[in-house]
Coordinates of C-alpha atoms in Angstrom, one line a residue:
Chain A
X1 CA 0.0 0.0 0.0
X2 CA 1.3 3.3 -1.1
X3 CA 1.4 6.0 1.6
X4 CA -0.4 9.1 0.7
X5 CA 1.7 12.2 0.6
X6 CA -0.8 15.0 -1.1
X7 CA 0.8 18.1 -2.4
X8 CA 0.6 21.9 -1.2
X9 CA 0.8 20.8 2.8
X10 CA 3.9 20.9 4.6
X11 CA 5.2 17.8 6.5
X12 CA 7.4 17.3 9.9
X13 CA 9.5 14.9 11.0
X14 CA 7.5 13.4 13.7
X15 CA 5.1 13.0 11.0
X16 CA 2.3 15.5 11.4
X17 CA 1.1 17.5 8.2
X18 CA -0.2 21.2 7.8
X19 CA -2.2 23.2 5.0
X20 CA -2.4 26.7 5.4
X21 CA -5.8 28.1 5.1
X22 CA -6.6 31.8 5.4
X23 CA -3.6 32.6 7.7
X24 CA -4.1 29.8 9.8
X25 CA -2.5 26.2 10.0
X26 CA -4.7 23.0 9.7
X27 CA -2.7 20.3 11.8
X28 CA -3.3 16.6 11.6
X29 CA -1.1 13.4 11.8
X30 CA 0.0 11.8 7.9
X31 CA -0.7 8.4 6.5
X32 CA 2.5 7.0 7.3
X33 CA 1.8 8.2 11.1
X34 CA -1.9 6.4 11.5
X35 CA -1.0 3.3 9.3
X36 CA 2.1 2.7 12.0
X37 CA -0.1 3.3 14.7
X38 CA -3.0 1.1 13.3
X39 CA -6.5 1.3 15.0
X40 CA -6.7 4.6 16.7
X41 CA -8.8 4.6 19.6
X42 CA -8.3 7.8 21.6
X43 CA -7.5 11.1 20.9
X44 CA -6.5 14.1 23.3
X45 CA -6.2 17.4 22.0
X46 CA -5.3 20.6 23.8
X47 CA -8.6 22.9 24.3
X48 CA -8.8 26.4 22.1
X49 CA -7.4 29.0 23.2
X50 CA -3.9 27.0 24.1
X51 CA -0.6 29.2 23.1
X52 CA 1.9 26.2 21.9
X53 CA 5.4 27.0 20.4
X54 CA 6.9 25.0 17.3
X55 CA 7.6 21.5 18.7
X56 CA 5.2 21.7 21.6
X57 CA 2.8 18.8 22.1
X58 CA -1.0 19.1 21.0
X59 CA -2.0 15.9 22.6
X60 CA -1.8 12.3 22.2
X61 CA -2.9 10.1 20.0
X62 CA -3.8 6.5 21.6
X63 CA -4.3 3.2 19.1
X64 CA -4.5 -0.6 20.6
X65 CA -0.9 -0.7 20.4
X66 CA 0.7 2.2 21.2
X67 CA 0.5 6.3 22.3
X68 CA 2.0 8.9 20.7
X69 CA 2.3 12.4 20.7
X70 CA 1.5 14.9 18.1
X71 CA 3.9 17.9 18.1
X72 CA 2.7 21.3 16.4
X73 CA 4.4 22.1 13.3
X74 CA 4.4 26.2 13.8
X75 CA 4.0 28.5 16.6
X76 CA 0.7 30.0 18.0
X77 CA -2.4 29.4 19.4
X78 CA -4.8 26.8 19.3
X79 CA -8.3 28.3 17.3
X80 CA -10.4 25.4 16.5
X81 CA -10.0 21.8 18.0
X82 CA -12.3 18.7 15.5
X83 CA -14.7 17.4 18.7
X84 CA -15.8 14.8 16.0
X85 CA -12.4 12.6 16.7
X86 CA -13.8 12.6 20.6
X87 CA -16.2 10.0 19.2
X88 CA -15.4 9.3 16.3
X89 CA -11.3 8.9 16.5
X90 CA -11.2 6.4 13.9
X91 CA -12.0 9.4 11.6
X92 CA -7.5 9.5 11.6
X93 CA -7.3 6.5 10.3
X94 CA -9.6 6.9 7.6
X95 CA -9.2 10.2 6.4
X96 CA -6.1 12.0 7.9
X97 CA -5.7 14.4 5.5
X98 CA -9.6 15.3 5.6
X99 CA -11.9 14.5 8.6
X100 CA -9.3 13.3 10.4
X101 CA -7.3 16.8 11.1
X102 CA -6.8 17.4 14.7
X103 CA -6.4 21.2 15.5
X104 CA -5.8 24.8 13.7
X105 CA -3.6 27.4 14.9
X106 CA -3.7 30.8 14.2
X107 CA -0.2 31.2 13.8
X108 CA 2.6 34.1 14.1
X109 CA 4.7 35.4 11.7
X110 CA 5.5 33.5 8.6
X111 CA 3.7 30.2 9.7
X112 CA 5.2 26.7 8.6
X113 CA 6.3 27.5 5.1
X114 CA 9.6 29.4 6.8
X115 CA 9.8 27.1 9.7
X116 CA 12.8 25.0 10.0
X117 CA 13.0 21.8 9.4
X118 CA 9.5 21.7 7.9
X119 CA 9.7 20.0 4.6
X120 CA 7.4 19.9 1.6
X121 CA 5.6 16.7 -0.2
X122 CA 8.9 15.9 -1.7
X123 CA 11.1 16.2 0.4
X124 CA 8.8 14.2 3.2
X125 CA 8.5 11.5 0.4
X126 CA 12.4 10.9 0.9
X127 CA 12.7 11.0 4.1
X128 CA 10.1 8.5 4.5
X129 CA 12.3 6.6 2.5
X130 CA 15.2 7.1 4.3
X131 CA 13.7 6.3 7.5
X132 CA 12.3 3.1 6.2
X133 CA 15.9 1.8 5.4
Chain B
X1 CA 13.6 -16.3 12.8
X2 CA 10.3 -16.8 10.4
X3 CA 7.0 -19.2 10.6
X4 CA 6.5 -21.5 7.3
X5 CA 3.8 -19.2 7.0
X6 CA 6.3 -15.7 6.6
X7 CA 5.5 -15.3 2.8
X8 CA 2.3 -15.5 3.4
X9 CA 1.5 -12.7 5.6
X10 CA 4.0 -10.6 3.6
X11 CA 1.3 -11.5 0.8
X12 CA -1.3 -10.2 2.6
X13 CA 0.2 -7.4 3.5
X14 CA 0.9 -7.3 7.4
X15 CA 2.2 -5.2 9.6
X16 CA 5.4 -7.3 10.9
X17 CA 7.0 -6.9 14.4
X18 CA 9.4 -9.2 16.0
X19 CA 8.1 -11.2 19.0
X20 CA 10.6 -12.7 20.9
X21 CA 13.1 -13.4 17.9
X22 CA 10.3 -14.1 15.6
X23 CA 8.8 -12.0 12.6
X24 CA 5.3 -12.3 13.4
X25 CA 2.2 -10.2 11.9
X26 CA 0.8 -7.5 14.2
X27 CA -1.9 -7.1 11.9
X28 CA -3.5 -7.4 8.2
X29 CA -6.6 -5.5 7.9
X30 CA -6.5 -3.4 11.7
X31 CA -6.8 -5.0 15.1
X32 CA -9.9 -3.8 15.4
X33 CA -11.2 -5.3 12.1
X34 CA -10.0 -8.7 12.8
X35 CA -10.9 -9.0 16.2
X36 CA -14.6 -8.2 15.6
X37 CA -14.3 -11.3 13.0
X38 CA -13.2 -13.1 15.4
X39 CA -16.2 -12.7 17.9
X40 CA -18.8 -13.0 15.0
X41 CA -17.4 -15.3 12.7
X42 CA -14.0 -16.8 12.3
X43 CA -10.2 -15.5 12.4
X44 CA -7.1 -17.5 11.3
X45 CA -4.1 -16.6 13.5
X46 CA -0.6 -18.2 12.6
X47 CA 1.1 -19.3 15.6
X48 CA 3.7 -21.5 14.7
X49 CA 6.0 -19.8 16.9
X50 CA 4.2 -21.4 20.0
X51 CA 6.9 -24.2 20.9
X52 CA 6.0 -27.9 21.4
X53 CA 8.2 -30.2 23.6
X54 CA 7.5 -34.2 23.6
X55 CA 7.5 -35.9 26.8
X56 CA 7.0 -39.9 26.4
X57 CA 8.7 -43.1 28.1
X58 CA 6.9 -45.3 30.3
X59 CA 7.5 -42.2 33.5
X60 CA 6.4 -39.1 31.2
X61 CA 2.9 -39.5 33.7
X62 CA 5.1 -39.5 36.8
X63 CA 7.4 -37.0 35.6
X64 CA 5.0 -34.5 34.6
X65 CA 2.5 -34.8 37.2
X66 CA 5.5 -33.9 39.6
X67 CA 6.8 -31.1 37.2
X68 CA 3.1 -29.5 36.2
X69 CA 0.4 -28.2 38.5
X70 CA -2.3 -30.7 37.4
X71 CA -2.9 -34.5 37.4
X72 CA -1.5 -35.2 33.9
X73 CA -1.2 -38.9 35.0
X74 CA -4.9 -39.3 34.8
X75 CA -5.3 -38.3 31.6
X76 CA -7.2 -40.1 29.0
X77 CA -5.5 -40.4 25.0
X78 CA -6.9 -37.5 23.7
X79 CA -7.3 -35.0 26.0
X80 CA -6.2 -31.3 27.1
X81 CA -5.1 -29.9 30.3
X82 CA -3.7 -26.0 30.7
X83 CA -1.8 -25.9 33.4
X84 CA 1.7 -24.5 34.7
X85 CA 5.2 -25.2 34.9
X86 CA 6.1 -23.7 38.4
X87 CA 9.6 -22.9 40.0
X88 CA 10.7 -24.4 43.8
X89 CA 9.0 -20.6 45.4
X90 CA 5.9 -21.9 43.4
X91 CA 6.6 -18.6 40.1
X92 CA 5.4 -19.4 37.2
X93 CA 7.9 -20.7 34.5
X94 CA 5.4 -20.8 32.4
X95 CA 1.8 -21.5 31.5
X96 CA 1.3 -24.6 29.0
X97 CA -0.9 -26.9 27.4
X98 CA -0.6 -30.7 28.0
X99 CA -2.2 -33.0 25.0
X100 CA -2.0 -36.9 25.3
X101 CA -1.6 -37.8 22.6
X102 CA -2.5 -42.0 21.5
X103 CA 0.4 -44.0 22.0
X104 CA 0.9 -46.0 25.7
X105 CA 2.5 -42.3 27.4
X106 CA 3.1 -40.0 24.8
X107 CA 2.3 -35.8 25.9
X108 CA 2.8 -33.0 23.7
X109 CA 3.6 -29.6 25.6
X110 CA 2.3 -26.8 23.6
X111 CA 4.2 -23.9 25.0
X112 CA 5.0 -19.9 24.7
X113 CA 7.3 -18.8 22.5
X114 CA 9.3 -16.7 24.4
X115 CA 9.7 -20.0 27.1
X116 CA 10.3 -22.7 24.7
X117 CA 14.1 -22.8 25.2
X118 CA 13.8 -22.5 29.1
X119 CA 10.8 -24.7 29.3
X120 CA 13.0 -27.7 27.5
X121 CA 16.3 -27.1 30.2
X122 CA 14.1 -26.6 32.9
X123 CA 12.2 -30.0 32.4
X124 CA 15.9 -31.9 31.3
X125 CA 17.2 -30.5 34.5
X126 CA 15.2 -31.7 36.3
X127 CA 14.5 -35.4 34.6
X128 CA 14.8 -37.3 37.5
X129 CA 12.3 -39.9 36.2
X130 CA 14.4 -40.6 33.4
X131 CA 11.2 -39.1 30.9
X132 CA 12.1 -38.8 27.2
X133 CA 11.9 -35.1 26.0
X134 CA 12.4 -33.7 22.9
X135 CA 11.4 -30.0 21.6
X136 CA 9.9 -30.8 18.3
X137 CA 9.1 -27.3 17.6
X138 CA 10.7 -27.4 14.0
X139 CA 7.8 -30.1 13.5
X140 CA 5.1 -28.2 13.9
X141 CA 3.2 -25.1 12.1
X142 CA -0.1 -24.3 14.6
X143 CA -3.3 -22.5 12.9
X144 CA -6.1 -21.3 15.5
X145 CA -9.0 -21.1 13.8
X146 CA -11.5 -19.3 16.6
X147 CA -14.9 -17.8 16.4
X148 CA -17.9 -18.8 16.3
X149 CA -18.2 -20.1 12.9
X150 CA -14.6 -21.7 13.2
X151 CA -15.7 -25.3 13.6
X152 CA -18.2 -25.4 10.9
X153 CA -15.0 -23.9 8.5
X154 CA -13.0 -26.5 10.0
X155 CA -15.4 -29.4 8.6
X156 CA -16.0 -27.3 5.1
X157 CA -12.5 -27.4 4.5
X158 CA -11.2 -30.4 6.5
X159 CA -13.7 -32.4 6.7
X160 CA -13.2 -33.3 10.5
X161 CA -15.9 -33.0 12.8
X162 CA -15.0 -30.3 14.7
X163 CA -18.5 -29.4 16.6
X164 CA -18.5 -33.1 17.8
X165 CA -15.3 -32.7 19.3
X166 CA -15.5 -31.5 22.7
X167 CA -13.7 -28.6 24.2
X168 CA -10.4 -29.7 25.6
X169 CA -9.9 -32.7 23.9
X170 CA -7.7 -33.6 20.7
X171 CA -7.8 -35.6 18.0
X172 CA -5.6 -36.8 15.1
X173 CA -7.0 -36.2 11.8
X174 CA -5.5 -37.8 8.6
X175 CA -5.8 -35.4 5.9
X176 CA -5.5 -36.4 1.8
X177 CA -4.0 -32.5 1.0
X178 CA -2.4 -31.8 4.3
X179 CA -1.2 -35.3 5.9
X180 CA -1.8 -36.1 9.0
X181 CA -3.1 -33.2 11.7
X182 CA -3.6 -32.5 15.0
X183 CA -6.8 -30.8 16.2
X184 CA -7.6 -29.5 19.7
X185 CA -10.7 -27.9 20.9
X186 CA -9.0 -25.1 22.4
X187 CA -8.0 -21.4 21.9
X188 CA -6.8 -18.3 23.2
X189 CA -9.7 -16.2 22.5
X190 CA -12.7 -17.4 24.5
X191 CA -15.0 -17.4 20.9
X192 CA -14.8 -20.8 20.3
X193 CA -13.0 -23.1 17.7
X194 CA -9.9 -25.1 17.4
X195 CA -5.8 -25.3 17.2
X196 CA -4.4 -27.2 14.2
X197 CA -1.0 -28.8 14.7
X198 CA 0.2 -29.6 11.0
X199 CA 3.7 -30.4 8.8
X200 CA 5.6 -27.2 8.1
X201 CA 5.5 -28.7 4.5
X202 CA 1.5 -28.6 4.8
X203 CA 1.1 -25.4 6.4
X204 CA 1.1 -22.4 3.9
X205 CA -1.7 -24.8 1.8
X206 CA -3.6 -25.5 5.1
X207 CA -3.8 -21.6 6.0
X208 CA -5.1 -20.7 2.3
X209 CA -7.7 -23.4 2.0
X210 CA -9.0 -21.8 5.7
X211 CA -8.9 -18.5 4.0
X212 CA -11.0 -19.9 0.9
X213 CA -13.1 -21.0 3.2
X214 CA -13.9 -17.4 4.7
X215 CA -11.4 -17.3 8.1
X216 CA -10.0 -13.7 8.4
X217 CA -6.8 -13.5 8.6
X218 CA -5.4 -12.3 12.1
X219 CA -2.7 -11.1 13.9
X220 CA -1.1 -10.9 17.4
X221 CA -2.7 -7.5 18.0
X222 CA -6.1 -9.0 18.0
X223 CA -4.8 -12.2 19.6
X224 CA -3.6 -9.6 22.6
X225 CA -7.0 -7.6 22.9
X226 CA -9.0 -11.0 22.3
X227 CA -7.1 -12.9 25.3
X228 CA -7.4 -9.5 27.2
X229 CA -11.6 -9.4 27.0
X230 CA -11.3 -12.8 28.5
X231 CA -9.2 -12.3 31.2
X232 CA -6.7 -14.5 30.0
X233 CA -3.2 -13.9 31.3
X234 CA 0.0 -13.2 29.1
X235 CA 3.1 -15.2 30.4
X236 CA 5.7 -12.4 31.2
X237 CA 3.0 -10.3 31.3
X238 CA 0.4 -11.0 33.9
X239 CA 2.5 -14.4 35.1
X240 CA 6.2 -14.4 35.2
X241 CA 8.1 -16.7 37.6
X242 CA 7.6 -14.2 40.0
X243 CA 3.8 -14.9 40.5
X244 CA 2.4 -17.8 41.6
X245 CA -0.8 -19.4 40.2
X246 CA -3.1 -18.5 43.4
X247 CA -2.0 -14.8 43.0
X248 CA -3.3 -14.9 39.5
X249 CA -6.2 -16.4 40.2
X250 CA -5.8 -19.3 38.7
X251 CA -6.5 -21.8 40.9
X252 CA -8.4 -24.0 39.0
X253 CA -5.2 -25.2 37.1
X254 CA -3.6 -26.2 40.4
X255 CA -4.2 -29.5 41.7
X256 CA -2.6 -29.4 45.5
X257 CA -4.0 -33.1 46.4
X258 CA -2.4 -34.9 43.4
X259 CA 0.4 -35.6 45.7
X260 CA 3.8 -33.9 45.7
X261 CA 4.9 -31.3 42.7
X262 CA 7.6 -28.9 42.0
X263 CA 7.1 -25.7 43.9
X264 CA 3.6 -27.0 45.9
X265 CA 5.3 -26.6 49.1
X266 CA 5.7 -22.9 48.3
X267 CA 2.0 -22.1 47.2
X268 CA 0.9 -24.3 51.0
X269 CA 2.6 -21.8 52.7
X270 CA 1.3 -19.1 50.6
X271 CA -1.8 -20.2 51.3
X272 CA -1.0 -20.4 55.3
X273 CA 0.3 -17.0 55.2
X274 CA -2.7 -15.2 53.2
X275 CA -2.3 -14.0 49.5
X276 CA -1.5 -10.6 49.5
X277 CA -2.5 -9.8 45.5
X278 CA -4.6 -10.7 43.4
X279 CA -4.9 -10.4 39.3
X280 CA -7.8 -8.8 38.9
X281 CA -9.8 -6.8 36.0
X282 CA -9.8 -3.4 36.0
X283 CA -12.4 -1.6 33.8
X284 CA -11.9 2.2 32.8
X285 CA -14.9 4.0 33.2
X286 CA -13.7 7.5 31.9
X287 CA -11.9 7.6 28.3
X288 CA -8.5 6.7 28.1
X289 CA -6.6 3.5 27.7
X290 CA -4.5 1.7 30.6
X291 CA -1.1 0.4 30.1
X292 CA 1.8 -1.9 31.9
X293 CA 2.7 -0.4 34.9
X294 CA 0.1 1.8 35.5
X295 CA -0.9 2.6 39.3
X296 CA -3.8 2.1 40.1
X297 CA -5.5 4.1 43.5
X298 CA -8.3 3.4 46.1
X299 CA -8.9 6.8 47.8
X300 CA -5.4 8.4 46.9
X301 CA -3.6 5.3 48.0
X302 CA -1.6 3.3 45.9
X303 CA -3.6 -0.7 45.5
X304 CA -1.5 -2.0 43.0
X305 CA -0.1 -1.5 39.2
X306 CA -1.2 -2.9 35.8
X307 CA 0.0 -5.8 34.1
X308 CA -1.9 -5.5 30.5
X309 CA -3.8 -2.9 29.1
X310 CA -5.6 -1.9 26.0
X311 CA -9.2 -0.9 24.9
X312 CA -11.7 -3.2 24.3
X313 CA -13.2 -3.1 20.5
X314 CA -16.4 -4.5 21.7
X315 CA -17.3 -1.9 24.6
X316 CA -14.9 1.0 23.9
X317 CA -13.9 0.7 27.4
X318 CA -10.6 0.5 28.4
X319 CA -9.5 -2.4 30.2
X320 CA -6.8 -4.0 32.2
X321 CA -5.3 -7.0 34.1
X322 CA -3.7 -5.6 37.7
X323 CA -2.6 -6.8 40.8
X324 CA -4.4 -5.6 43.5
X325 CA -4.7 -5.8 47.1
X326 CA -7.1 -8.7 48.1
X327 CA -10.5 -7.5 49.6
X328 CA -11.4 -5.3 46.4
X329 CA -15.4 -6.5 45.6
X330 CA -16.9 -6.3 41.9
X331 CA -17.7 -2.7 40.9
X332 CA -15.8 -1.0 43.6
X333 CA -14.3 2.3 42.6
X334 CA -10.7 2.9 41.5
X335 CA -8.7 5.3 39.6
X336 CA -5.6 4.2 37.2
X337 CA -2.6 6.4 37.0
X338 CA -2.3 7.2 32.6
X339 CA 0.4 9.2 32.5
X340 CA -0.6 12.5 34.2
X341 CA -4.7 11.9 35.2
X342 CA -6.5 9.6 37.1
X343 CA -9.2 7.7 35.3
X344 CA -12.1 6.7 37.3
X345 CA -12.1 2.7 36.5
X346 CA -14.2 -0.1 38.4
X347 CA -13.2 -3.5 39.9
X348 CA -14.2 -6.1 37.4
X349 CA -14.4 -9.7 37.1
X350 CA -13.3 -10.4 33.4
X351 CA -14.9 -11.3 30.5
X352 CA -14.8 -7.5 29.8
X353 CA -17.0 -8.2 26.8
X354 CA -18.8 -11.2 25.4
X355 CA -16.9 -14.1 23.9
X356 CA -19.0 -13.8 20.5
X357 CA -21.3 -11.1 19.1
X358 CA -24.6 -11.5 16.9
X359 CA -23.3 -10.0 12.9
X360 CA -24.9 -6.8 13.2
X361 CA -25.0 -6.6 17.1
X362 CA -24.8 -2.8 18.5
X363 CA -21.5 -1.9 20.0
X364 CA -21.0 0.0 22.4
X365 CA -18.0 2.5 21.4
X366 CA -17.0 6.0 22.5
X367 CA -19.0 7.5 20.7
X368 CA -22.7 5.8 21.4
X369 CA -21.9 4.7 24.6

């Protein structure tokens, strides 16, 4: 199964993803992220309103197996938080590029395209690829 | 090291993870998936890395009744015990099951894994009886087939009787496609169905014709949360030779008037002196999911730690095997320790959900419940 790497977002390398939308970052875990995890059963996001740096945790994400955090890719603070994944957290697994996104931050300054270490589709694509060897 | 089956979970895509030495499939479809097939129809899990020691001479009965915890010497041909291998301080070794097999005094010790080496030294060591063993674990692949609709797949594809076979008993089956097969009315997973003990040569054609004949495929994670809803405890999990048998609860696989056995002494005098833990189920009432080592608290004090945790794909609710003080009664009130919040969680007598589920049965998940 091929992982899914969509263009236009920018990637980390603890494996979240963001699309910048009106000023403001969409933030959810990628395919290669829920696929290692497998069945996602929990998810614990921090509430609106929370001022997180780049690198600061946004909660955990719980499957049968194992926990794992999810880091924010850009600095700022916490706008909207999806409620659906408090029932419904298998939404990640299904669709993490879509119904499955986590948070959005309204974020400062330049926001993740200038942030380092944040890579594009590309480069995220190899460094899957490097990782996996 | 790799089960004759390897190229075939690599076909079917699963996620692999080494257990103990050995490339095993965590999954193929999701844990979830496969353990929901399990409680409503059938599941297929590859376990050929289980180990299987032959005990036979004319003292295998002596020898084993004074190395196990039950009365293997009474055993009819063709019939199943679980019971334990226990150290002199009466710890468990390791938990195993004991099939006579026909022949005059012929046993086959199906075993875990992770114990097979130790198992085999620690029954040579301690051959007094002059027993044959042998670890024959190169000789056997092992298919469960569970769920409720196992046994009827079993006789599609096998054509053995597997319904009239009665739980906890074995029988040999000669096969024209697979040779000759072992089948035992027992499992891991509480839903039913049977253990195949087959040829390496036979087993990759064995596992496809149950596929064909509509087993789902499953892994170890489902095998983990499946033995969990029961109750069931992991070897070096919930038992490790520093637990005894009557700390786990598991009395019923202890036979103290059989006469003398290896480490019996010990569980007496555990016995005189009061059992000061007990495994015990632990549900989680709030949301969040229990792991090894968790505390768990009565009042702000400190009742004992978690030994297995996961969530339960049935009720939504996480779940747990701990040892906890003695005295705890069903439904009392507890809070487990996951990582920085207490979780309000209930005493509770495992199973944590029921062993098989009607096809199109409501569950009850985090979001309905």
């Amino acid at each position: 199964m091929d992982t899914l790497i969509p263009e236009g977002l920018f990637y980390t390398k603890d494996h979240e993803w963001a699309r910048v939308e009106d000023g403001k970052a969409r933030v959810g875990i990628t395919d290669n992220a829920q696929h290692e995890l497998g069945d996602i059963v929990y998810v614990e996001l921090k509430p609106a309103g929370t001022t997180v740096k780049t690198g600061d945790a946004l909660g955990t994400v719980e499957s049968v197996k194992a926990v794992s955090e999810v880091y924010s890719p850009v600095g700022g603070v916490v706008a909207e938080v999806n409620v659906e994944l408090d029932g419904s957290p298998e939404l990640v697994n299904q669709d993490c590029y879509g119904k499955g996104w986590m948070v959005v931050i309204a974020f400062e300054g330049a926001g993740p395209s200038k942030t380092a270490g944040i890579m594009d589709a590309a480069a995220y694509k190899e460094y899957l690829a490097k990782e996996a060897k | 090291m790799k089960t004759p089956l390897f190229s075939e979970h690599e076909r079917l895509g699963a996620r692999i993870v080494d257990f103990h030495g050995w490339d095993m499939p965590v999954w193929y479809s999701g844990i979830r998936q496969e353990h929901l097939a399990v409680r409503r129809r059938a599941g297929v899990f590859d376990v050929s890395h289980m180990g299987e020691i032959i005990v036979q001479g004319k003292n295998a009965p002596s020898f084993l009744n004074r190395m196990t915890t039950r009365n293997v010497a009474a055993m009819g041909v063709g019939t199943v015990l679980y019971t334990f291998l226990l150290n002199e301080g009466g710890g468990i070794v390791d938990d195993l099951m004991v099939s006579r097999l026909a022949g005059e005094h012929r046993y086959l010790l199906c075993v875990n894994a992770a114990n097979r080496e130790k198992d085999y030294a620690w029954l040579a060591a301690n051959n007094r009886e002059n027993a044959t063993i042998e670890d024959a674990s190169d000789s056997y692949a092992m298919l469960a087939l569970q769920g409720p609709q196992a046994c009827g797949i079993a006789e599609a594809c096998l054509g053995f009787d597997a319904n009239g076979l009665k739980p906890f008993h074995v029988s040999a089956w000669e096969t024209g496609d697979f040779g000759m097969l072992l089948i035992s009315r027992t499992g891991y997973t509480g839903a039913g169905g049977v253990e195949i003990y087959a040829d390496p040569q036979a087993a990759v054609g064995l596992w496809r014709r149950l596929l064909d004949g509509g087993a789902t495929p499953c892994g170890l994670g489902a095998r983990d949360t499946l033995r969990l809803e029961m109750g069931y405890p992991l070897h070096g999990s919930d038992i490790t030779e520093d637990t005894t048998p009557l700390e786990a609860g598991l009395d019923f696989a202890v036979d103290l008037n059989k006469g003398d056995f290896m480490g019996r002494s010990a569980l007496l005098e555990q016995l005189r002196q009061g059992i000061g833990r007990k495994l015990s189920g632990v549900e989680i009432t709030d949301r969040g999911v229990p792991r090894s080592g968790c505390r768990v608290f009565k009042g702000g004090r400190v009742v004992g730690a978690v030994t297995s945790g996961s969530v339960s794909p049935v009720t939504g609710y996480g779940m747990a095997l701990a040892y906890l003080e003695p005295g705890l009664c069903e439904g009392e009130t507890l809070e487990v320790e996951v990582r920085d919040k207490m979780l309000a969680s209930r005493v509770k007598k495992p199973p944590f959900a029921p062993a098989t589920i009607e096809e199109g049965e409501a569950l009850f998940t985090h979001g309905t419940r």
